[in-house]
PDB file of C-alpha atoms in Angstrom:
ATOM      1  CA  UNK O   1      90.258 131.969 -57.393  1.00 67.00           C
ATOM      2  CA  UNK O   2      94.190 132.317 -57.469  1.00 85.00           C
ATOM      3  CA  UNK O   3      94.863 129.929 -54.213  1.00 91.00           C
ATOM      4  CA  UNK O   4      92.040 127.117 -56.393  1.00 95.00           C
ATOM      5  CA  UNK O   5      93.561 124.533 -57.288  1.00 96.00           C
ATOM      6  CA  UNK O   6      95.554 123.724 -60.959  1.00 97.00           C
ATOM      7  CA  UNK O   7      93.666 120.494 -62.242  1.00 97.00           C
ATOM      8  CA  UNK O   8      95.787 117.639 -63.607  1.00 96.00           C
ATOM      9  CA  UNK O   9      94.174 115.013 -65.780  1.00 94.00           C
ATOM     10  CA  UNK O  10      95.684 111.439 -67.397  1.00 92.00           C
ATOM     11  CA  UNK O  11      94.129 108.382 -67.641  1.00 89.00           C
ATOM     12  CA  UNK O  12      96.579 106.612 -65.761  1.00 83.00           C
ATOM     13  CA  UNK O  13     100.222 107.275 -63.790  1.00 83.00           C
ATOM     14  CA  UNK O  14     101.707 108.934 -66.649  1.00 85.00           C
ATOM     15  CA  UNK O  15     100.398 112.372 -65.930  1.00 89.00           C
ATOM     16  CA  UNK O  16     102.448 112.367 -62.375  1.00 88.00           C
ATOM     17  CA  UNK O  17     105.985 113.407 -64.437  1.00 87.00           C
ATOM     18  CA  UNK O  18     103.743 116.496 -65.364  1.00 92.00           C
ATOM     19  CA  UNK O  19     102.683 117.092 -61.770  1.00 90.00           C
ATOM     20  CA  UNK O  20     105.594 116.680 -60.401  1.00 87.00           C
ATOM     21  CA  UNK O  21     107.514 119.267 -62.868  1.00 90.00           C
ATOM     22  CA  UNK O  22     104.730 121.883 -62.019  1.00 94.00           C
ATOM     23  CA  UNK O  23     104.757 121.302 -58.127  1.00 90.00           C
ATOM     24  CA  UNK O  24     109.227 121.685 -58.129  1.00 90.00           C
ATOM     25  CA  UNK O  25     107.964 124.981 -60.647  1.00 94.00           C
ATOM     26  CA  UNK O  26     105.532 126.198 -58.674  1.00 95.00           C
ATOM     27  CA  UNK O  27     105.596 125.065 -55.207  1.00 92.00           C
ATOM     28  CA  UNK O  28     102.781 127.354 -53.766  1.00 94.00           C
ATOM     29  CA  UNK O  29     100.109 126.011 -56.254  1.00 96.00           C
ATOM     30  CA  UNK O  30      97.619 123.364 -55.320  1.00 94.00           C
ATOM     31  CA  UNK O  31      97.105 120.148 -57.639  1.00 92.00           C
ATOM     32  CA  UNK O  32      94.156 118.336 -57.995  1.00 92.00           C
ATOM     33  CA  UNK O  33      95.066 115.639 -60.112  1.00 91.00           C
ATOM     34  CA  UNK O  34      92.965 112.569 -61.791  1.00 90.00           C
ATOM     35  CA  UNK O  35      93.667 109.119 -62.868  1.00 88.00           C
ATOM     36  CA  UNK O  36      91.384 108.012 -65.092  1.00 88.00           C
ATOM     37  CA  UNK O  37      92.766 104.218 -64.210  1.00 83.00           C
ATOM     38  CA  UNK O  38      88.874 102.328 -64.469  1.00 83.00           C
ATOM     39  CA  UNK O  39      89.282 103.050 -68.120  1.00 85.00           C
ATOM     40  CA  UNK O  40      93.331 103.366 -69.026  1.00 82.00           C
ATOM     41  CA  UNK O  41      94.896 102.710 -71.344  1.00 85.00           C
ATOM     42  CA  UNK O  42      93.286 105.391 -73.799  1.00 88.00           C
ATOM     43  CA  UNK O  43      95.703 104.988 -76.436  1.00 85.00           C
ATOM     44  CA  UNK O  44      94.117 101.567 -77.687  1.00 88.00           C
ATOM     45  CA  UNK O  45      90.424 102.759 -77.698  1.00 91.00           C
ATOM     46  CA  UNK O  46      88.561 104.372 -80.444  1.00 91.00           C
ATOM     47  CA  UNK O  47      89.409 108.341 -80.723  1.00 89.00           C
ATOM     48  CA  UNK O  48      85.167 109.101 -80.107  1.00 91.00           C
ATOM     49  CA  UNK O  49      85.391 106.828 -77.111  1.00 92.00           C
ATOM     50  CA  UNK O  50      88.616 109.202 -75.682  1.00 92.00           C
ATOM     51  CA  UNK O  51      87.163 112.242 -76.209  1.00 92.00           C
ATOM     52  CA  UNK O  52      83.910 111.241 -74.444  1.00 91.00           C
ATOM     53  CA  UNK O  53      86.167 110.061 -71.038  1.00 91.00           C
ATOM     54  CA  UNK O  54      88.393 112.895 -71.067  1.00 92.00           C
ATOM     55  CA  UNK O  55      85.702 115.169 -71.364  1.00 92.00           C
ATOM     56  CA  UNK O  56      83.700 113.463 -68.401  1.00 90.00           C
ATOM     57  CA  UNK O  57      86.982 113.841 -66.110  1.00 90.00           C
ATOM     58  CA  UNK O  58      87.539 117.274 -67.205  1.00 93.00           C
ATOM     59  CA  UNK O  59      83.814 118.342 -66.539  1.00 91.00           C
ATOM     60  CA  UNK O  60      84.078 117.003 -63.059  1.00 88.00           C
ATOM     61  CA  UNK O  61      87.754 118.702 -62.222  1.00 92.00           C
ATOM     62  CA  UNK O  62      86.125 122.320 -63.710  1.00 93.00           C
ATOM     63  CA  UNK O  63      82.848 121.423 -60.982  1.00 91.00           C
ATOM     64  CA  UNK O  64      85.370 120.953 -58.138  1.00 91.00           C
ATOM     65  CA  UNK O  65      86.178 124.217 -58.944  1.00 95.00           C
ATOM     66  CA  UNK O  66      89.936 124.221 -60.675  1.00 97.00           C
ATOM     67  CA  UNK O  67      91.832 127.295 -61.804  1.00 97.00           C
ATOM     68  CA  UNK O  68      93.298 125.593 -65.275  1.00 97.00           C
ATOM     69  CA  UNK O  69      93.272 122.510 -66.669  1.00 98.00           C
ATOM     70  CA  UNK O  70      96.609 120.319 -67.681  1.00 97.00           C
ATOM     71  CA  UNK O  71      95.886 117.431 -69.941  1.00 96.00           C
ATOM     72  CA  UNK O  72      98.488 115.129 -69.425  1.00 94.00           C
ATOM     73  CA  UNK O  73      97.733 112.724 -71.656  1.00 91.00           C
ATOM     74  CA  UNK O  74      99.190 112.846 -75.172  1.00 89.00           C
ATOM     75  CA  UNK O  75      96.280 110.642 -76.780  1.00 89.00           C
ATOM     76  CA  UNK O  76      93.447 112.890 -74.889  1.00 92.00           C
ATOM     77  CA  UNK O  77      95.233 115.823 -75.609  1.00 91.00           C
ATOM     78  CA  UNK O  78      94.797 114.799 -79.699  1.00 88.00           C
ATOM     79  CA  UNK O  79      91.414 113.833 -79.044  1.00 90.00           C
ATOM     80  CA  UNK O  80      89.815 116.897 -77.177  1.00 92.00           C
ATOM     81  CA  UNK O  81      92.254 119.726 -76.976  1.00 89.00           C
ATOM     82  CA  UNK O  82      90.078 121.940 -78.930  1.00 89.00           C
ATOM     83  CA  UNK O  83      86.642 121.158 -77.190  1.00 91.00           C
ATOM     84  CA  UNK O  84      88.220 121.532 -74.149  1.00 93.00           C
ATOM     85  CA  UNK O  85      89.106 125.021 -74.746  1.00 93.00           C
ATOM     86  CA  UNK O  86      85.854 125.923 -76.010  1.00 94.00           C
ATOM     87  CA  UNK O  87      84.009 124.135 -73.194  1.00 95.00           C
ATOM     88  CA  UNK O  88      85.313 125.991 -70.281  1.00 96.00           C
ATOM     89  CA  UNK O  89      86.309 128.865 -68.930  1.00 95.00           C
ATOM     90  CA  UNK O  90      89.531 128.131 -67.610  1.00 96.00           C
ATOM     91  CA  UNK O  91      93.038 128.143 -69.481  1.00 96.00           C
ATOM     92  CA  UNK O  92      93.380 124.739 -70.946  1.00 96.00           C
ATOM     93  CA  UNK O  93      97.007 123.450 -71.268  1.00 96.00           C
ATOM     94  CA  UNK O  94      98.166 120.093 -73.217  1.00 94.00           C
ATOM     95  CA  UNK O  95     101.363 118.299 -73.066  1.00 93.00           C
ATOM     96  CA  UNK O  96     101.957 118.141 -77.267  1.00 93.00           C
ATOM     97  CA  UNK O  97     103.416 121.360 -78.238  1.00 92.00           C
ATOM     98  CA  UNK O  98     105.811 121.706 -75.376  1.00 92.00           C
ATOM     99  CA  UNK O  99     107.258 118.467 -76.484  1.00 93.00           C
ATOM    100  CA  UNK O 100     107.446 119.807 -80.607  1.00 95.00           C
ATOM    101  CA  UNK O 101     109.058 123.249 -79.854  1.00 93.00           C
ATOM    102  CA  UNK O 102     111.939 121.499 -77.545  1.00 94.00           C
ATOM    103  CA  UNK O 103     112.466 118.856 -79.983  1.00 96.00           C
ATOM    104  CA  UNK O 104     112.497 121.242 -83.199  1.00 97.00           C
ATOM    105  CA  UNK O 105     115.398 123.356 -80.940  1.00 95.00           C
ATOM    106  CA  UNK O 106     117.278 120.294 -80.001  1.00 96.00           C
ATOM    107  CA  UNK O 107     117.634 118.126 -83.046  1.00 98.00           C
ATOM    108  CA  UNK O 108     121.119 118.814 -85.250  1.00 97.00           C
ATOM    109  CA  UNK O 109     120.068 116.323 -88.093  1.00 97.00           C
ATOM    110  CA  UNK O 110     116.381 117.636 -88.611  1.00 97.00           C
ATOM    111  CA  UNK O 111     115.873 113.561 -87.935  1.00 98.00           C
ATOM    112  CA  UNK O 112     112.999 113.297 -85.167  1.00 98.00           C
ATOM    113  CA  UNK O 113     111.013 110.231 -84.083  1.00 98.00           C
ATOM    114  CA  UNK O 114     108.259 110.566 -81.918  1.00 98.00           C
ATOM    115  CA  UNK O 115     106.906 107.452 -80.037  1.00 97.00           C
ATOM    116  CA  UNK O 116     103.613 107.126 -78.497  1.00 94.00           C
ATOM    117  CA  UNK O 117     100.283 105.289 -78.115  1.00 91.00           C
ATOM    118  CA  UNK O 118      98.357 103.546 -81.299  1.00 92.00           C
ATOM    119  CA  UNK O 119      95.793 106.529 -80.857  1.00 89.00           C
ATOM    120  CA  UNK O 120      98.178 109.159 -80.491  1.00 90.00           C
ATOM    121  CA  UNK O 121     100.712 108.265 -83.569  1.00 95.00           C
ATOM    122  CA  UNK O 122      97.648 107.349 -85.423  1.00 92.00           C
ATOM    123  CA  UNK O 123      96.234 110.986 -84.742  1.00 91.00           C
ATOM    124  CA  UNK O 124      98.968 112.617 -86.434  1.00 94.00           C
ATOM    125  CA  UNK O 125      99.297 115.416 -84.116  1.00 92.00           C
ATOM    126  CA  UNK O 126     102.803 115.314 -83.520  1.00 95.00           C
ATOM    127  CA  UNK O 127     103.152 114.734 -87.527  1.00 96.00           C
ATOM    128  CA  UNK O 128     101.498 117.698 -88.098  1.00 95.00           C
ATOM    129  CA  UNK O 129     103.321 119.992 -85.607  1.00 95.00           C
ATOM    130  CA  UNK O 130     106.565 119.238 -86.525  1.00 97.00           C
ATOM    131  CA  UNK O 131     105.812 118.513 -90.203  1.00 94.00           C
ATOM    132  CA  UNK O 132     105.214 122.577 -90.236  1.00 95.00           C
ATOM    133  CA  UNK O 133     109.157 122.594 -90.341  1.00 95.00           C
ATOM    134  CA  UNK O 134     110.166 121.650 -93.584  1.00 94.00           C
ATOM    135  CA  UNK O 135     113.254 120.769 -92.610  1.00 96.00           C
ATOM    136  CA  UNK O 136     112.848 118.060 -90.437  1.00 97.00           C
ATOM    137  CA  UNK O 137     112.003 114.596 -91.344  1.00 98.00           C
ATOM    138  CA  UNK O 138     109.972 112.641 -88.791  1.00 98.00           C
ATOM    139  CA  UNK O 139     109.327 109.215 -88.469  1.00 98.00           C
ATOM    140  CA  UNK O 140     106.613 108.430 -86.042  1.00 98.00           C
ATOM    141  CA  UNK O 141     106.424 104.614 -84.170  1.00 98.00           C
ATOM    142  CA  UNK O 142     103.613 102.913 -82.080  1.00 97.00           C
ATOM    143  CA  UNK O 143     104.765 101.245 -78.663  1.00 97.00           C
ATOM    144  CA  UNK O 144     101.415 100.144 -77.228  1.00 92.00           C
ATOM    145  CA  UNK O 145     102.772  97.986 -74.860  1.00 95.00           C
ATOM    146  CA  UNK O 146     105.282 100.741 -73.263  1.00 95.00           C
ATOM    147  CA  UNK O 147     101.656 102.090 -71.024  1.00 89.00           C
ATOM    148  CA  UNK O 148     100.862  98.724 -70.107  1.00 89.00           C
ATOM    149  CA  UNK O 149     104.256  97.839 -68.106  1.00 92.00           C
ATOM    150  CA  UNK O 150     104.337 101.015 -66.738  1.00 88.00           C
ATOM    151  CA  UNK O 151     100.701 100.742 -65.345  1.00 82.00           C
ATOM    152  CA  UNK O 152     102.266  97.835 -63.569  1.00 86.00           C
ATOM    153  CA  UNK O 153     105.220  98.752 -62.441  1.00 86.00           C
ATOM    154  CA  UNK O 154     107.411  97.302 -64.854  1.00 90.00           C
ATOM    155  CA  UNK O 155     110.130  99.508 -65.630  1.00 89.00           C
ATOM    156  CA  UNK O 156     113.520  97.561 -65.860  1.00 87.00           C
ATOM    157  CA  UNK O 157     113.436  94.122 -66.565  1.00 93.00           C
ATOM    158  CA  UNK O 158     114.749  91.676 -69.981  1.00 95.00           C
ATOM    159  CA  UNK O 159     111.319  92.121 -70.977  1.00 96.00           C
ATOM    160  CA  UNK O 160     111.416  96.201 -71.335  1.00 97.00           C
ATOM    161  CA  UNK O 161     114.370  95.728 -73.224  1.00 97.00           C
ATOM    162  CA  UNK O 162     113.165  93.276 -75.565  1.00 97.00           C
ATOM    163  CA  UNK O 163     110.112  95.056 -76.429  1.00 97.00           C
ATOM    164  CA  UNK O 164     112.275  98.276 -76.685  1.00 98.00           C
ATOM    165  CA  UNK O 165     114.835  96.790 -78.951  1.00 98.00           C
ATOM    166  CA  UNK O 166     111.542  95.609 -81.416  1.00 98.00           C
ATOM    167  CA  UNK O 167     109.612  98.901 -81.435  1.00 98.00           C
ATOM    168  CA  UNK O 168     112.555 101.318 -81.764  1.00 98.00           C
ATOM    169  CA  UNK O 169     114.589  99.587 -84.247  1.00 98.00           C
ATOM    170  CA  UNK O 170     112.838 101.561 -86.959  1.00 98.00           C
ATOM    171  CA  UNK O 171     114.037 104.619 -85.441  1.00 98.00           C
ATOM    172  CA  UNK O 172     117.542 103.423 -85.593  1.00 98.00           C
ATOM    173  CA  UNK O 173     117.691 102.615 -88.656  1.00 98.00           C
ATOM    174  CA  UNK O 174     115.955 105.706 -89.454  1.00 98.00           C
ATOM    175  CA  UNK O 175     119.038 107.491 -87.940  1.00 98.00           C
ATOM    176  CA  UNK O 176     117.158 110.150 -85.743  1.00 98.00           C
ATOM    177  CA  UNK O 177     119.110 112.026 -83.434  1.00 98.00           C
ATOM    178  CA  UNK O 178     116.326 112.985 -81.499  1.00 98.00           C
ATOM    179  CA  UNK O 179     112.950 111.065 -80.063  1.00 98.00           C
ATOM    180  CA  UNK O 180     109.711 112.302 -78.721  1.00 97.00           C
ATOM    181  CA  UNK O 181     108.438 110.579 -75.653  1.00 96.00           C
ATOM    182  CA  UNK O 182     104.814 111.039 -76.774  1.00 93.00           C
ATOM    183  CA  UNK O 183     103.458 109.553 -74.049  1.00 90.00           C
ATOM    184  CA  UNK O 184     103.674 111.092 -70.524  1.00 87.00           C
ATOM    185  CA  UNK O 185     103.969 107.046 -68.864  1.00 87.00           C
ATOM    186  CA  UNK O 186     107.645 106.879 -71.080  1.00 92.00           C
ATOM    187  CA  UNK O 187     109.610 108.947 -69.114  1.00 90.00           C
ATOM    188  CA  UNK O 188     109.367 105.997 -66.547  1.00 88.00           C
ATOM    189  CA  UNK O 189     111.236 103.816 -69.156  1.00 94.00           C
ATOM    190  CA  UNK O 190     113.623 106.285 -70.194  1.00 94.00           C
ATOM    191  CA  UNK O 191     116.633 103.945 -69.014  1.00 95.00           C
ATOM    192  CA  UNK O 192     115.245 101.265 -71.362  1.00 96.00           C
ATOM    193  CA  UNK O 193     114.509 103.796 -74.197  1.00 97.00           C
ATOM    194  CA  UNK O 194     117.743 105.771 -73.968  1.00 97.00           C
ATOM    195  CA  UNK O 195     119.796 102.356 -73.533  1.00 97.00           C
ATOM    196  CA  UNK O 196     118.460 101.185 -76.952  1.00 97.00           C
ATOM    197  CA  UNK O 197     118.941 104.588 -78.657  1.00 98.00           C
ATOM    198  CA  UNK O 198     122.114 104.986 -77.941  1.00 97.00           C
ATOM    199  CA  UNK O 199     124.045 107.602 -76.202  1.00 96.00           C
ATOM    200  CA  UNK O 200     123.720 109.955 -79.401  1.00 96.00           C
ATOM    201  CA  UNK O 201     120.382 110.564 -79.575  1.00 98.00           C
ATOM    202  CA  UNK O 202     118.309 113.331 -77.511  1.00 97.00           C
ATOM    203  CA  UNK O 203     115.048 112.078 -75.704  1.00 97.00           C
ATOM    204  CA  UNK O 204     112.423 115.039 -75.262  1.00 95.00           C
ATOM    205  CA  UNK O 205     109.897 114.478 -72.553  1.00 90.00           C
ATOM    206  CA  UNK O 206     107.054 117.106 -72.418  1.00 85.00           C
ATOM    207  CA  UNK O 207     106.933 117.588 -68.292  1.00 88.00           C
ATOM    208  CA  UNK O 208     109.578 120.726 -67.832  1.00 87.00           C
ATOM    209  CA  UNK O 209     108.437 122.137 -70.858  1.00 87.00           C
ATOM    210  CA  UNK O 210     104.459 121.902 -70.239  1.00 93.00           C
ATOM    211  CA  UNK O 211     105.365 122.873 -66.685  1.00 93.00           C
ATOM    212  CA  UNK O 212     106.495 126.336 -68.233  1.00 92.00           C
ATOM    213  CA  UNK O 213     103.181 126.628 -70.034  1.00 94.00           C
ATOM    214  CA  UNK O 214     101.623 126.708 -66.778  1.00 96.00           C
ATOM    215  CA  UNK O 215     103.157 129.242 -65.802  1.00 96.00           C
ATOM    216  CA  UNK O 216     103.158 131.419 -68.132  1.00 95.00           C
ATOM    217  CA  UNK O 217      99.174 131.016 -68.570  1.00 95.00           C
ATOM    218  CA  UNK O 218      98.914 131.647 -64.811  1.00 96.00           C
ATOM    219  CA  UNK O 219     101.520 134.778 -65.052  1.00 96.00           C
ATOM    220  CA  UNK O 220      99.663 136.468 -67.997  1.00 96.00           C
ATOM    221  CA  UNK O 221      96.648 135.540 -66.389  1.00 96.00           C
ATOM    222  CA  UNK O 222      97.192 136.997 -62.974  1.00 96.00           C
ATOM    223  CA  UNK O 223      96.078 133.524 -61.761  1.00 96.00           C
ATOM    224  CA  UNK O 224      99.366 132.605 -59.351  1.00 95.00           C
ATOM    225  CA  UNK O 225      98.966 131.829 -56.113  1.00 95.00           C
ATOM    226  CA  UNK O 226      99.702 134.097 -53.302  1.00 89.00           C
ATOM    227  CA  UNK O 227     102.418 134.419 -51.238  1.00 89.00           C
ATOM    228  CA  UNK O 228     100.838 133.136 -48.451  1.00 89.00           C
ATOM    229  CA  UNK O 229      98.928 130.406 -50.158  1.00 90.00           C
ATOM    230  CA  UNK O 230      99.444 126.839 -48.296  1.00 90.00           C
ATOM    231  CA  UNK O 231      99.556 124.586 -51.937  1.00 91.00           C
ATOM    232  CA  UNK O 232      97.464 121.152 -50.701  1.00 87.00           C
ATOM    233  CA  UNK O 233      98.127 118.097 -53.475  1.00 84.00           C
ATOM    234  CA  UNK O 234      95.039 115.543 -53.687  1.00 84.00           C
ATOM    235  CA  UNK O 235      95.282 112.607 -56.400  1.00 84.00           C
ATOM    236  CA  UNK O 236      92.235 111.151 -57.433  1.00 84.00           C
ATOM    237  CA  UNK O 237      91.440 107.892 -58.897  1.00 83.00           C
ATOM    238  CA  UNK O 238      88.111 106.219 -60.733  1.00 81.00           C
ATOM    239  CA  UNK O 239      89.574 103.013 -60.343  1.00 73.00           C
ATOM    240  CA  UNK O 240      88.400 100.507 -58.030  1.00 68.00           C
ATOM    241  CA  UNK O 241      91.039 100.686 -55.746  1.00 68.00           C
ATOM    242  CA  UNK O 242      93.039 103.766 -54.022  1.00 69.00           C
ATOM    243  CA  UNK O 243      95.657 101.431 -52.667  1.00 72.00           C
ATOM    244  CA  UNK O 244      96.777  99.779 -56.053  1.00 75.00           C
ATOM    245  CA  UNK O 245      97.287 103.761 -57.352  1.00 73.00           C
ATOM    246  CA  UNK O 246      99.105 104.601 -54.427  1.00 75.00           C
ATOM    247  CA  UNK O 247     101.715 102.009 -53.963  1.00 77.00           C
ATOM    248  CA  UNK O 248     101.870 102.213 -58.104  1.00 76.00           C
ATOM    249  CA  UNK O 249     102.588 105.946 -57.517  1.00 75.00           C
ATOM    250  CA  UNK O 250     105.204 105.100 -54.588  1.00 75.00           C
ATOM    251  CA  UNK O 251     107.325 102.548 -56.665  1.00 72.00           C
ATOM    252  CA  UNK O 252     107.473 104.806 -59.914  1.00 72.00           C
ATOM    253  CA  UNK O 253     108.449 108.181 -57.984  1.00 69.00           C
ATOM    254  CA  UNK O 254     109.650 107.049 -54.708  1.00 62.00           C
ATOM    255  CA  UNK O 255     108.980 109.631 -51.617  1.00 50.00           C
ATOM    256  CA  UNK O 256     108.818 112.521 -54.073  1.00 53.00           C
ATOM    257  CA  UNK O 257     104.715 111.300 -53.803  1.00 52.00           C
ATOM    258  CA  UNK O 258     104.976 109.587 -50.196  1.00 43.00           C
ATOM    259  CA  UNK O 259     103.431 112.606 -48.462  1.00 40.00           C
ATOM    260  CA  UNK O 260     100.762 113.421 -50.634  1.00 39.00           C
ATOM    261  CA  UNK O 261      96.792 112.449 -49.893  1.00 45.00           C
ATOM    262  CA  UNK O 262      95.778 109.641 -52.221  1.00 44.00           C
ATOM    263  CA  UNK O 263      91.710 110.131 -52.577  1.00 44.00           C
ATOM    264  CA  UNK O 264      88.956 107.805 -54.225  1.00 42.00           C
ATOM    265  CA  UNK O 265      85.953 109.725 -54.059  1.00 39.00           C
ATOM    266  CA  UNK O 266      82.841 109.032 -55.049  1.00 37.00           C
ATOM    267  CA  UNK O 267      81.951 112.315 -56.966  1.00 39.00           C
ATOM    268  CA  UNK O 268      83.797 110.279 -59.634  1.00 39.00           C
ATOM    269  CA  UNK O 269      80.949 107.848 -60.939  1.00 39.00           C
ATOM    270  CA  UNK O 270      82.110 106.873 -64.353  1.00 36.00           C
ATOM    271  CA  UNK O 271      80.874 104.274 -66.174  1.00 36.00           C
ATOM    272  CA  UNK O 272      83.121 101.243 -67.687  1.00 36.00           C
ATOM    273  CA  UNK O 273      82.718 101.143 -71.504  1.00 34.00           C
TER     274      UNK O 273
END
């Protein structure tokens, strides 16, 4: 059980910041990680519709036989977080809280924004953490499109900029000094975000932090790997095309993914909604 696999689920790229801040953590573990790219992006879709894909992936990385499960995705992690860890019987660990506790330790104003998907700012989830500290004043902003030119490899052009300058001039004006990447596909357009910002004001990405949730889970759990475990990384896809994934996954994180097995299997047999 301890040299199994830690199971890594987002519906698109996004989740690969997380796997790649466990695998630098915890080099000896395996990853088996899923793109749920037939069906991405979730944050647009109807909350029910989320929670019924997630949970579909999820079943089918607990039957290949995963140690824990990472959700990766800030909208699924709203939507099924608390199924999930009544549904199996492996630690369950989401990307939202890791994000909350930095940010409530790094902001000097008490002035956070968060930025994410329609689903997951419409959720409230990141509201609701940080609105348990009464001294902080959050103001939470939508950037649908952000998921969309990352899924295509769009990460630095007039464009980015543009659409950055529209969605986070409430934020400005709002005069945070810190912001939420509430997405785990916006740490790919952290140049864009943190150019708009200003040099001032703190981003918090969720990756390190929910990479340190992993391993505390698997210390207290007596779930890490052995010494002599040889870690193997497979990505899956239910997508109609490996290829597009992989060279998707080679532009956004160079070589850091250039040895690892890109797999479409069929054991994935999802429907398209």
């Amino acid at each position: 059980m301890n040299d199994a696999p830690i199971g890594i689920f987002d519906s698109g790229v996004g989740g690969l910041t997380v796997a790649r801040a466990i695998s630098a953590m915890l080099p000896r573990e395996s990853i088996l990680y899923i793109g749920d790219t037939a069906r991405s992006p979730y944050g647009p879709k109807p909350i029910a519709d989320v929670r019924r894909y997630a949970l579909e992936v999820l079943d089918n990385l607990v039957d290949e036989g995963v140690k824990m499960l990472v959700i990766a995705c800030n909208t699924a992690s709203a939507a099924v977080l608390r199924d999930a860890r009544e549904r199996y019987d492996v630690p369950v660990v989401e990307v939202i809280a890791p994000a909350v506790r930095t940010a409530m330790s790094t902001t000097r104003s008490g002035r956070v924004g968060v930025i994410g998907t329609d689903g997951t700012i419409g959720s409230g989830a990141y509201q609701d953490m940080l609105g348990v500290n009464e001294s902080l004043t959050v103001f939470a902003q939508a950037c649908p499109r952000f998921v969309e030119f990352v899924e295509r490899g769009v990460t630095g052009t007039p464009e980015v900029l543009a659409v950055a300058e529209d969605y986070l001039a409430p934020l400005r004006h709002a005069g945070v000094d810190t912001v939420v990447l509430g997405c785990t596909h916006y740490p790919f357009l952290e140049g864009a975000i943190s150019y708009v910002m200003g040099p001032d004001v703190s981003l918090v990405s969720s990756d390190t932090e929910t990479a340190k949730d992993v391993y505390r889970q698997l210390v207290s759990r007596d779930l890490l790997a052995g010494p002599d475990a040889v870690p193997t990384h497979v990505y899956e896809a239910t997508g109609a095309s490996a290829d597009e994934f992989l060279d998707l996954a080679h532009r956004l994180m160079g070589r850091e993914v250039s040895t690892v097995r890109l797999v479409q299997t069929g054991a994935i047999d999802l429907p398209r909604p």
